[in-house]
């Protein structure tokens, strides 16, 4: 059930993406009609939120069932009279799934008072957030605190800050109650912070996790939680998370290791490293050591100090490495407008290869390297795998467990056996059917899990072993 326009792309990016999803291998296998259908489905689905909100339980501090009970109580408070199930994922023991209710456009009436928010803020609202003051671009002339307002997303970024009216392209995302007056928002002398609009009737109903069970839960997309299981870190091992911010996978790795061993987390931006440390402290994980360092320079040149704690590191000094690489991010959902240029989209492949070269050298013989991205291009995913296998004879592609996504995509010259070892979460596979409380009761548990596995962000995972 589509309620938003398909994702808007720059012309050259759209042409590039179309060529990717209608490459010769795919056209031969699927036929032109099916390839076109899948491509259009992809563009449509990217502008809509996933069907489930996914949270990871911090099993270092509490049991999944205990947290599930607490979470159910919190959601019931937020949803007042509604009861929505909290499901456990059968293959991801610490993952809980909350069905997203919506779209409910028919029931929500548009109001006279309007608030325009930035596209990024609008995307967050569609996944359960309230509107925070910095995200507000425009508000009706006489809006006061306590007023009921309709909230729209400025998907093209053309609304001028402080405008009293906006007639440009905007998408209705729900109604809420203003916490601030127009004057407080736009005539404030200090920095804006705090809640601006409390959403009461969002088009898609998801729980807000603002300060909810923060030591016990981590909001994380489903494929992102799969990555740590695929790497399968063991207690006592030395693990490297090369591009770690904001620390979701870092803290998951430490939890799976029972906080025993060492997880080194790198990021080249100091503020992001601070966030990793904050998340580790919040979740009470002690084996994480975060450093502000460029992953492409993480290998010590010449003699380094043996047993050195921080970067750069000696060759072959890690048991397992996660390279969750910087990428074009085209798999993120919801996203109604992707504003990057083709030059920006294609700039990531060289950087990813630089990081990959360093990762291979830092990995011990017999060690495991997992490469992942949150994008959908061939050049950053399957083409990188083909390049890695050709460039590094010491690497062998490995099967993944759990494997809940689809196979790799054709077009990079990989064999069918190799594609089966890859894991691609493809938004075009999702069927946007909408969910209300009545239809929710009709689904079997197995059907809901299958839906959660398919209707999620676009993501890619490859697993390698370094042969001695």
Short mmCIF file of C-alpha atoms in Angstrom, two decimals:
data_model
loop_
_atom_site.label_atom_id
_atom_site.label_comp_id
_atom_site.label_asym_id
_atom_site.label_seq_id
_atom_site.Cartn_x
_atom_site.Cartn_y
_atom_site.Cartn_z
CA UNK A 1 0.00 0.00 0.00
CA UNK A 2 1.82 3.07 -1.28
CA UNK A 3 1.00 6.43 0.34
CA UNK A 4 4.11 8.44 -0.56
CA UNK A 5 5.66 9.23 -3.94
CA UNK A 6 8.58 7.04 -4.97
CA UNK A 7 12.04 8.21 -3.95
CA UNK A 8 13.28 11.21 -5.91
CA UNK A 9 16.80 10.87 -7.37
CA UNK A 10 19.00 13.13 -9.46
CA UNK A 11 18.74 12.22 -13.15
CA UNK A 12 22.25 10.75 -13.44
CA UNK A 13 21.86 8.78 -10.20
CA UNK A 14 18.51 7.39 -11.37
CA UNK A 15 20.13 6.37 -14.67
CA UNK A 16 23.02 4.73 -12.79
CA UNK A 17 20.70 2.84 -10.45
CA UNK A 18 18.44 1.73 -13.30
CA UNK A 19 21.49 0.32 -15.14
CA UNK A 20 22.48 -1.53 -11.96
CA UNK A 21 19.10 -3.20 -11.51
CA UNK A 22 18.68 -3.89 -15.22
CA UNK A 23 22.18 -5.19 -15.94
CA UNK A 24 22.69 -7.85 -18.63
CA UNK A 25 22.93 -10.79 -16.19
CA UNK A 26 19.70 -9.81 -14.46
CA UNK A 27 17.84 -9.14 -17.71
CA UNK A 28 18.84 -12.58 -19.01
CA UNK A 29 17.71 -14.28 -15.79
CA UNK A 30 14.53 -12.30 -15.06
CA UNK A 31 13.43 -10.82 -18.36
CA UNK A 32 12.89 -7.12 -19.05
CA UNK A 33 9.35 -6.93 -17.59
CA UNK A 34 10.24 -8.50 -14.22
CA UNK A 35 13.48 -6.51 -13.93
CA UNK A 36 11.52 -3.28 -14.51
CA UNK A 37 8.86 -4.32 -11.97
CA UNK A 38 11.51 -4.99 -9.31
CA UNK A 39 13.23 -1.70 -10.01
CA UNK A 40 10.00 0.30 -9.70
CA UNK A 41 9.16 -1.62 -6.53
CA UNK A 42 12.57 -0.64 -5.12
CA UNK A 43 12.05 3.08 -5.78
CA UNK A 44 8.58 2.96 -4.26
CA UNK A 45 9.55 0.97 -1.17
CA UNK A 46 12.57 3.13 -0.33
CA UNK A 47 10.27 6.08 0.41
CA UNK A 48 8.25 4.08 2.95
CA UNK A 49 9.33 2.91 6.43
CA UNK A 50 10.05 -0.77 7.18
CA UNK A 51 7.12 -2.84 8.47
CA UNK A 52 8.72 -3.42 11.89
CA UNK A 53 10.65 -1.48 14.50
CA UNK A 54 13.62 -3.59 15.59
CA UNK A 55 15.33 -3.36 18.97
CA UNK A 56 18.23 -5.31 20.41
CA UNK A 57 18.18 -6.36 24.07
CA UNK A 58 21.33 -5.78 26.09
CA UNK A 59 21.63 -9.36 27.37
CA UNK A 60 24.70 -8.29 29.34
CA UNK A 61 22.32 -6.70 31.85
CA UNK A 62 18.98 -8.50 31.54
CA UNK A 63 17.17 -11.44 29.99
CA UNK A 64 15.28 -11.02 26.73
CA UNK A 65 11.99 -12.11 28.28
CA UNK A 66 12.29 -9.65 31.18
CA UNK A 67 12.99 -6.77 28.80
CA UNK A 68 10.24 -7.93 26.47
CA UNK A 69 7.77 -7.64 29.35
CA UNK A 70 9.01 -4.15 30.29
CA UNK A 71 8.88 -3.05 26.66
CA UNK A 72 5.31 -4.33 26.24
CA UNK A 73 4.27 -2.26 29.28
CA UNK A 74 5.96 0.88 27.92
CA UNK A 75 4.36 0.49 24.48
CA UNK A 76 0.95 -0.05 26.07
CA UNK A 77 1.37 3.27 27.94
CA UNK A 78 2.22 5.07 24.71
CA UNK A 79 -0.54 3.45 22.65
CA UNK A 80 -3.18 3.83 25.43
CA UNK A 81 -6.01 1.53 24.31
CA UNK A 82 -4.04 -0.36 21.63
CA UNK A 83 -2.29 -3.68 22.24
CA UNK A 84 0.54 -4.48 19.84
CA UNK A 85 2.58 -7.68 20.16
CA UNK A 86 6.34 -7.65 20.80
CA UNK A 87 7.80 -10.60 18.88
CA UNK A 88 11.05 -12.50 19.38
CA UNK A 89 13.04 -13.30 16.25
CA UNK A 90 13.61 -17.07 15.97
CA UNK A 91 17.13 -16.76 14.50
CA UNK A 92 18.31 -13.65 16.33
CA UNK A 93 17.92 -14.46 20.04
CA UNK A 94 18.36 -10.90 21.37
CA UNK A 95 16.14 -9.16 18.80
CA UNK A 96 12.57 -7.96 19.44
CA UNK A 97 10.20 -6.85 16.69
CA UNK A 98 7.32 -4.38 17.02
CA UNK A 99 4.88 -4.22 14.06
CA UNK A 100 4.41 -0.74 12.61
CA UNK A 101 0.72 0.18 12.47
CA UNK A 102 -0.23 2.10 9.36
CA UNK A 103 -0.55 3.83 7.06
CA UNK A 104 -3.61 5.41 8.72
CA UNK A 105 -4.12 8.33 6.35
CA UNK A 106 -7.90 7.80 6.07
CA UNK A 107 -8.41 8.27 9.81
CA UNK A 108 -6.18 11.32 10.23
CA UNK A 109 -7.73 14.68 9.32
CA UNK A 110 -5.51 17.50 8.10
CA UNK A 111 -5.70 20.59 10.32
CA UNK A 112 -5.55 24.34 9.65
CA UNK A 113 -2.33 24.91 11.60
CA UNK A 114 0.63 23.54 9.65
CA UNK A 115 4.22 22.80 10.62
CA UNK A 116 6.87 22.04 7.99
CA UNK A 117 9.87 19.94 9.04
CA UNK A 118 13.06 19.01 7.20
CA UNK A 119 13.16 15.75 5.22
CA UNK A 120 15.50 14.07 7.72
CA UNK A 121 13.22 15.01 10.62
CA UNK A 122 10.23 13.75 8.61
CA UNK A 123 11.94 10.40 8.04
CA UNK A 124 12.52 10.07 11.80
CA UNK A 125 8.84 10.83 12.51
CA UNK A 126 7.84 8.01 10.15
CA UNK A 127 9.88 5.65 12.36
CA UNK A 128 8.35 6.72 15.67
CA UNK A 129 10.11 9.95 16.68
CA UNK A 130 8.49 13.14 17.88
CA UNK A 131 9.49 16.42 16.23
CA UNK A 132 12.35 18.17 17.99
CA UNK A 133 12.57 21.95 17.75
CA UNK A 134 15.69 22.15 15.50
CA UNK A 135 13.84 20.14 12.83
CA UNK A 136 11.03 22.72 12.43
CA UNK A 137 11.43 24.93 9.35
CA UNK A 138 8.06 26.66 9.14
CA UNK A 139 4.93 27.13 11.26
CA UNK A 140 1.55 28.81 10.79
CA UNK A 141 1.42 32.51 11.65
CA UNK A 142 -0.48 32.31 14.94
CA UNK A 143 0.63 28.89 16.23
CA UNK A 144 0.72 28.73 20.03
CA UNK A 145 1.98 26.09 22.46
CA UNK A 146 -0.76 23.50 22.95
CA UNK A 147 -2.23 23.91 19.45
CA UNK A 148 -3.11 20.85 17.38
CA UNK A 149 -1.08 20.96 14.16
CA UNK A 150 -0.59 18.97 10.97
CA UNK A 151 3.03 18.08 10.23
CA UNK A 152 4.46 17.97 6.71
CA UNK A 153 7.88 16.95 5.41
CA UNK A 154 9.66 19.35 3.05
CA UNK A 155 10.96 16.60 0.79
CA UNK A 156 12.67 18.93 -1.71
CA UNK A 157 14.31 21.20 0.86
CA UNK A 158 12.77 24.36 -0.63
CA UNK A 159 10.90 25.77 2.36
CA UNK A 160 12.54 28.90 3.85
CA UNK A 161 13.18 28.84 7.58
CA UNK A 162 10.59 30.91 9.43
CA UNK A 163 8.05 30.95 6.60
CA UNK A 164 4.43 31.41 7.68
CA UNK A 165 3.09 29.45 4.74
CA UNK A 166 4.60 26.92 2.31
CA UNK A 167 2.91 25.97 -0.94
CA UNK A 168 5.74 23.86 -2.34
CA UNK A 169 6.11 20.07 -2.48
CA UNK A 170 5.35 18.61 0.96
CA UNK A 171 4.18 15.27 2.30
CA UNK A 172 1.68 14.90 5.16
CA UNK A 173 3.13 12.70 7.93
CA UNK A 174 0.61 13.15 10.76
CA UNK A 175 -0.82 15.39 13.47
CA UNK A 176 0.55 16.46 16.82
CA UNK A 177 0.46 18.98 19.66
CA UNK A 178 2.83 21.93 19.57
CA UNK A 179 5.04 22.20 22.66
CA UNK A 180 6.25 25.67 21.63
CA UNK A 181 4.76 28.77 20.05
CA UNK A 182 5.90 30.01 16.65
CA UNK A 183 7.58 32.95 18.40
CA UNK A 184 9.55 30.65 20.73
CA UNK A 185 10.77 28.59 17.79
CA UNK A 186 11.85 31.35 15.43
CA UNK A 187 12.67 34.29 17.71
CA UNK A 188 14.74 32.41 20.28
CA UNK A 189 18.19 33.90 20.88
CA UNK A 190 19.78 30.68 22.13
CA UNK A 191 20.16 27.30 20.43
CA UNK A 192 16.89 25.41 19.93
CA UNK A 193 16.52 22.13 21.78
CA UNK A 194 13.85 19.89 23.23
CA UNK A 195 10.59 18.64 21.80
CA UNK A 196 8.78 20.91 19.36
CA UNK A 197 5.78 18.78 18.36
CA UNK A 198 4.49 15.75 20.24
CA UNK A 199 3.11 13.45 17.55
CA UNK A 200 -0.35 12.14 18.47
CA UNK A 201 -1.66 10.87 15.11
CA UNK A 202 1.27 9.80 12.93
CA UNK A 203 0.59 8.24 9.53
CA UNK A 204 2.72 5.30 10.69
CA UNK A 205 2.47 4.41 14.37
CA UNK A 206 5.75 3.25 15.92
CA UNK A 207 6.81 3.56 19.57
CA UNK A 208 9.03 6.44 20.60
CA UNK A 209 12.21 5.19 22.31
CA UNK A 210 13.23 8.54 23.76
CA UNK A 211 14.74 7.64 27.17
CA UNK A 212 12.86 4.33 27.15
CA UNK A 213 14.78 1.48 28.87
CA UNK A 214 17.99 3.04 27.53
CA UNK A 215 20.37 0.67 29.34
CA UNK A 216 18.46 -2.40 28.20
CA UNK A 217 17.54 -1.62 24.59
CA UNK A 218 19.37 -0.47 21.47
CA UNK A 219 17.35 0.66 18.46
CA UNK A 220 18.91 -1.13 15.49
CA UNK A 221 17.79 -2.08 11.97
CA UNK A 222 17.29 -5.82 11.53
CA UNK A 223 20.15 -6.41 9.00
CA UNK A 224 22.55 -4.43 11.21
CA UNK A 225 21.97 -6.91 14.03
CA UNK A 226 22.56 -9.86 11.67
CA UNK A 227 26.12 -8.63 10.96
CA UNK A 228 27.41 -9.30 14.48
CA UNK A 229 26.02 -12.83 14.46
CA UNK A 230 27.68 -13.50 11.11
CA UNK A 231 31.05 -12.35 12.49
CA UNK A 232 30.39 -14.60 15.51
CA UNK A 233 32.97 -13.17 17.95
CA UNK A 234 34.09 -15.47 20.76
CA UNK A 235 34.92 -14.59 24.39
CA UNK A 236 38.61 -13.73 24.78
CA UNK A 237 39.18 -12.78 21.14
CA UNK A 238 40.57 -9.48 19.87
CA UNK A 239 38.05 -7.86 17.50
CA UNK A 240 38.39 -4.77 15.31
CA UNK A 241 35.40 -2.66 14.28
CA UNK A 242 37.07 -0.45 11.66
CA UNK A 243 34.29 2.12 11.07
CA UNK A 244 32.39 1.83 14.31
CA UNK A 245 30.22 4.92 14.92
CA UNK A 246 27.70 5.21 16.48
CA UNK A 247 28.58 1.92 18.18
CA UNK A 248 25.53 -0.29 17.63
CA UNK A 249 27.50 -3.15 16.12
CA UNK A 250 30.44 -2.51 18.47
CA UNK A 251 28.28 -2.96 21.56
CA UNK A 252 26.55 -5.97 20.00
CA UNK A 253 29.91 -7.67 19.39
CA UNK A 254 30.97 -7.01 22.99
CA UNK A 255 27.67 -8.42 24.27
CA UNK A 256 27.97 -11.59 22.17
CA UNK A 257 31.49 -12.04 23.62
CA UNK A 258 30.01 -11.81 27.15
CA UNK A 259 32.17 -8.67 27.60
CA UNK A 260 35.27 -10.91 27.64
CA UNK A 261 38.17 -10.11 25.32
CA UNK A 262 38.77 -6.85 23.49
CA UNK A 263 36.73 -4.90 20.95
CA UNK A 264 38.70 -2.08 19.33
CA UNK A 265 36.43 0.54 17.77
CA UNK A 266 37.77 3.14 15.33
CA UNK A 267 36.27 6.27 13.82
CA UNK A 268 38.05 9.32 12.45
CA UNK A 269 35.56 11.85 13.84
CA UNK A 270 36.08 12.70 17.53
CA UNK A 271 32.41 13.41 18.29
CA UNK A 272 31.43 10.00 16.92
CA UNK A 273 34.08 8.29 19.05
CA UNK A 274 32.63 10.08 22.07
CA UNK A 275 29.21 8.63 21.14
CA UNK A 276 30.67 5.10 20.96
CA UNK A 277 32.14 5.52 24.44
CA UNK A 278 28.83 6.87 25.76
CA UNK A 279 26.92 3.90 24.35
CA UNK A 280 29.44 1.44 25.82
CA UNK A 281 29.12 3.10 29.23
CA UNK A 282 25.31 3.21 29.03
CA UNK A 283 25.18 -0.52 28.27
CA UNK A 284 27.86 -1.18 30.94
CA UNK A 285 30.28 -2.90 28.54
CA UNK A 286 33.93 -2.76 29.60
CA UNK A 287 35.80 -4.61 26.85
CA UNK A 288 35.31 -1.81 24.27
CA UNK A 289 38.21 0.54 23.56
CA UNK A 290 37.35 3.37 21.16
CA UNK A 291 39.95 5.48 19.34
CA UNK A 292 39.75 8.50 17.05
CA UNK A 293 41.70 7.19 14.07
CA UNK A 294 41.35 6.87 10.30
CA UNK A 295 40.80 3.18 9.47
CA UNK A 296 42.82 3.53 6.24
CA UNK A 297 45.85 4.33 8.44
CA UNK A 298 45.28 1.62 11.06
CA UNK A 299 48.21 -0.55 9.88
CA UNK A 300 51.60 0.15 11.47
CA UNK A 301 54.29 0.80 8.85
CA UNK A 302 57.62 -0.72 9.85
CA UNK A 303 58.18 -1.78 13.44
CA UNK A 304 55.39 -1.09 15.87
CA UNK A 305 55.23 -1.76 19.57
CA UNK A 306 54.14 -5.32 20.26
CA UNK A 307 51.06 -5.32 22.47
CA UNK A 308 50.28 -1.70 21.69
CA UNK A 309 46.73 -0.92 22.76
CA UNK A 310 45.81 1.78 20.27
CA UNK A 311 46.30 2.32 16.53
CA UNK A 312 48.22 1.89 14.31
CA UNK A 313 48.38 -1.89 14.77
CA UNK A 314 50.84 -4.56 13.76
CA UNK A 315 49.90 -6.91 10.89
CA UNK A 316 47.93 -10.02 11.78
CA UNK A 317 46.89 -8.72 15.20
CA UNK A 318 43.11 -9.36 15.14
CA UNK A 319 41.10 -12.58 15.34
CA UNK A 320 38.06 -11.09 13.59
CA UNK A 321 37.39 -7.82 11.81
CA UNK A 322 34.17 -6.04 10.96
CA UNK A 323 34.39 -3.59 8.07
CA UNK A 324 30.98 -1.91 8.06
CA UNK A 325 32.18 0.43 5.38
CA UNK A 326 31.26 4.05 4.68
CA UNK A 327 28.88 3.90 1.72
CA UNK A 328 26.36 5.77 -0.39
CA UNK A 329 23.60 4.80 2.08
CA UNK A 330 21.01 4.20 -0.61
CA UNK A 331 19.37 1.38 1.35
CA UNK A 332 18.12 3.60 4.16
CA UNK A 333 14.35 3.79 4.68
CA UNK A 334 12.25 5.83 4.63
CA UNK A 335 13.91 8.25 2.22
CA UNK A 336 11.72 10.27 -0.13
CA UNK A 337 14.54 12.32 -1.64
CA UNK A 338 18.12 11.18 -2.23
CA UNK A 339 20.04 14.39 -2.97
CA UNK A 340 23.56 13.10 -3.60
CA UNK A 341 25.22 13.49 -7.00
CA UNK A 342 26.52 10.58 -9.06
CA UNK A 343 30.07 11.70 -8.24
CA UNK A 344 29.30 11.37 -4.53
CA UNK A 345 27.61 7.98 -4.97
CA UNK A 346 30.55 6.52 -6.92
CA UNK A 347 33.22 8.02 -4.64
CA UNK A 348 32.90 5.28 -2.03
CA UNK A 349 34.28 2.29 -3.94
CA UNK A 350 37.94 3.45 -3.78
CA UNK A 351 37.67 4.30 -0.06
CA UNK A 352 36.12 0.91 0.69
CA UNK A 353 39.00 -0.82 -1.10
CA UNK A 354 41.57 1.16 0.89
CA UNK A 355 39.91 0.05 4.12
CA UNK A 356 39.62 -3.53 2.85
CA UNK A 357 43.36 -3.74 2.05
CA UNK A 358 44.19 -2.64 5.59
CA UNK A 359 41.67 -5.10 7.08
CA UNK A 360 43.18 -8.07 5.23
CA UNK A 361 46.66 -7.20 6.51
CA UNK A 362 45.47 -6.74 10.10
CA UNK A 363 43.63 -10.09 10.14
CA UNK A 364 45.34 -13.16 11.57
CA UNK A 365 45.62 -16.28 9.38
CA UNK A 366 42.47 -18.30 10.00
CA UNK A 367 40.66 -15.10 11.00
CA UNK A 368 37.24 -13.92 9.84
CA UNK A 369 36.50 -10.67 7.97
CA UNK A 370 32.94 -9.46 7.51
CA UNK A 371 32.25 -6.67 5.02
CA UNK A 372 28.91 -4.86 5.10
CA UNK A 373 27.15 -1.77 3.75
CA UNK A 374 23.73 -0.15 4.03
CA UNK A 375 23.50 0.48 0.30
CA UNK A 376 22.05 -1.30 -2.74
CA UNK A 377 24.57 -0.64 -5.53
CA UNK A 378 26.55 -3.41 -7.23
CA UNK A 379 29.76 -1.36 -7.21
CA UNK A 380 29.88 -1.18 -3.39
CA UNK A 381 28.69 -4.73 -2.78
CA UNK A 382 29.03 -7.69 -5.16
CA UNK A 383 31.67 -5.93 -7.27
CA UNK A 384 33.75 -5.42 -4.13
CA UNK A 385 33.50 -9.13 -3.36
CA UNK A 386 34.65 -10.05 -6.90
CA UNK A 387 37.55 -7.58 -6.58
CA UNK A 388 38.54 -8.92 -3.14
CA UNK A 389 38.59 -12.55 -4.27
CA UNK A 390 40.74 -11.66 -7.27
CA UNK A 391 43.08 -9.32 -5.35
CA UNK A 392 43.63 -11.45 -2.23
CA UNK A 393 44.21 -15.17 -2.97
CA UNK A 394 44.37 -15.72 0.80
CA UNK A 395 40.63 -14.95 1.13
CA UNK A 396 37.84 -17.45 0.73
CA UNK A 397 34.15 -16.61 0.71
CA UNK A 398 32.23 -18.26 3.55
CA UNK A 399 28.60 -19.24 4.09
CA UNK A 400 26.75 -17.08 6.62
CA UNK A 401 24.76 -18.03 9.67
CA UNK A 402 22.12 -16.85 10.20
CA UNK A 403 21.14 -16.26 6.58
CA UNK A 404 17.78 -14.48 6.59
CA UNK A 405 18.27 -12.07 3.67
CA UNK A 406 18.34 -12.96 -0.01
CA UNK A 407 21.28 -14.04 -2.17
CA UNK A 408 23.73 -11.64 -3.76
CA UNK A 409 22.64 -9.83 -6.92
CA UNK A 410 23.74 -10.87 -10.40
CA UNK A 411 25.86 -8.48 -12.44
CA UNK A 412 29.36 -8.68 -10.95
CA UNK A 413 30.39 -11.95 -12.57
CA UNK A 414 30.15 -14.03 -9.40
CA UNK A 415 29.08 -17.68 -9.69
CA UNK A 416 25.68 -18.90 -8.40
CA UNK A 417 27.51 -20.70 -5.56
CA UNK A 418 29.27 -17.48 -4.56
CA UNK A 419 26.05 -15.45 -4.71
CA UNK A 420 24.40 -17.93 -2.32
CA UNK A 421 27.10 -17.21 0.26
CA UNK A 422 26.32 -13.48 0.20
CA UNK A 423 23.43 -11.85 2.02
CA UNK A 424 21.52 -8.99 0.39
CA UNK A 425 18.49 -7.39 2.01
CA UNK A 426 16.60 -6.04 -0.98
CA UNK A 427 13.74 -3.54 -0.34
CA UNK A 428 12.22 -4.41 -3.73
CA UNK A 429 11.25 -7.80 -2.24
CA UNK A 430 8.91 -6.18 0.30
CA UNK A 431 5.16 -5.99 -0.32
CA UNK A 432 3.76 -2.76 1.11
CA UNK A 433 0.45 -4.01 2.43
CA UNK A 434 -0.09 -1.81 5.47
CA UNK A 435 -1.03 -3.11 8.89
CA UNK A 436 -3.86 -2.36 11.29
CA UNK A 437 -4.84 -4.12 14.49
CA UNK A 438 -7.40 -6.31 12.74
CA UNK A 439 -5.07 -7.52 9.98
CA UNK A 440 -2.32 -8.04 12.57
CA UNK A 441 -4.47 -10.65 14.31
CA UNK A 442 -4.87 -12.55 11.05
CA UNK A 443 -1.15 -13.05 10.42
CA UNK A 444 0.58 -16.17 11.66
CA UNK A 445 3.80 -15.68 13.63
CA UNK A 446 5.81 -17.23 10.78
CA UNK A 447 4.30 -14.78 8.28
CA UNK A 448 5.16 -11.80 10.46
CA UNK A 449 8.78 -12.96 10.81
CA UNK A 450 9.04 -13.48 7.05
CA UNK A 451 7.68 -9.96 6.54
CA UNK A 452 10.20 -8.51 9.01
CA UNK A 453 13.07 -10.25 7.20
CA UNK A 454 12.05 -8.78 3.83
CA UNK A 455 10.49 -5.40 4.65
CA UNK A 456 13.59 -3.74 6.11
CA UNK A 457 16.37 -1.41 4.97
CA UNK A 458 18.62 -2.28 2.04
CA UNK A 459 21.80 -3.95 3.31
CA UNK A 460 24.64 -6.22 2.19
CA UNK A 461 26.89 -8.71 4.03
CA UNK A 462 29.88 -10.77 2.85
CA UNK A 463 31.97 -13.09 5.04
CA UNK A 464 35.57 -14.13 4.30
CA UNK A 465 38.14 -16.37 5.98
CA UNK A 466 41.88 -15.70 5.65
CA UNK A 467 43.45 -18.99 4.70
CA UNK A 468 46.79 -19.67 6.48
#
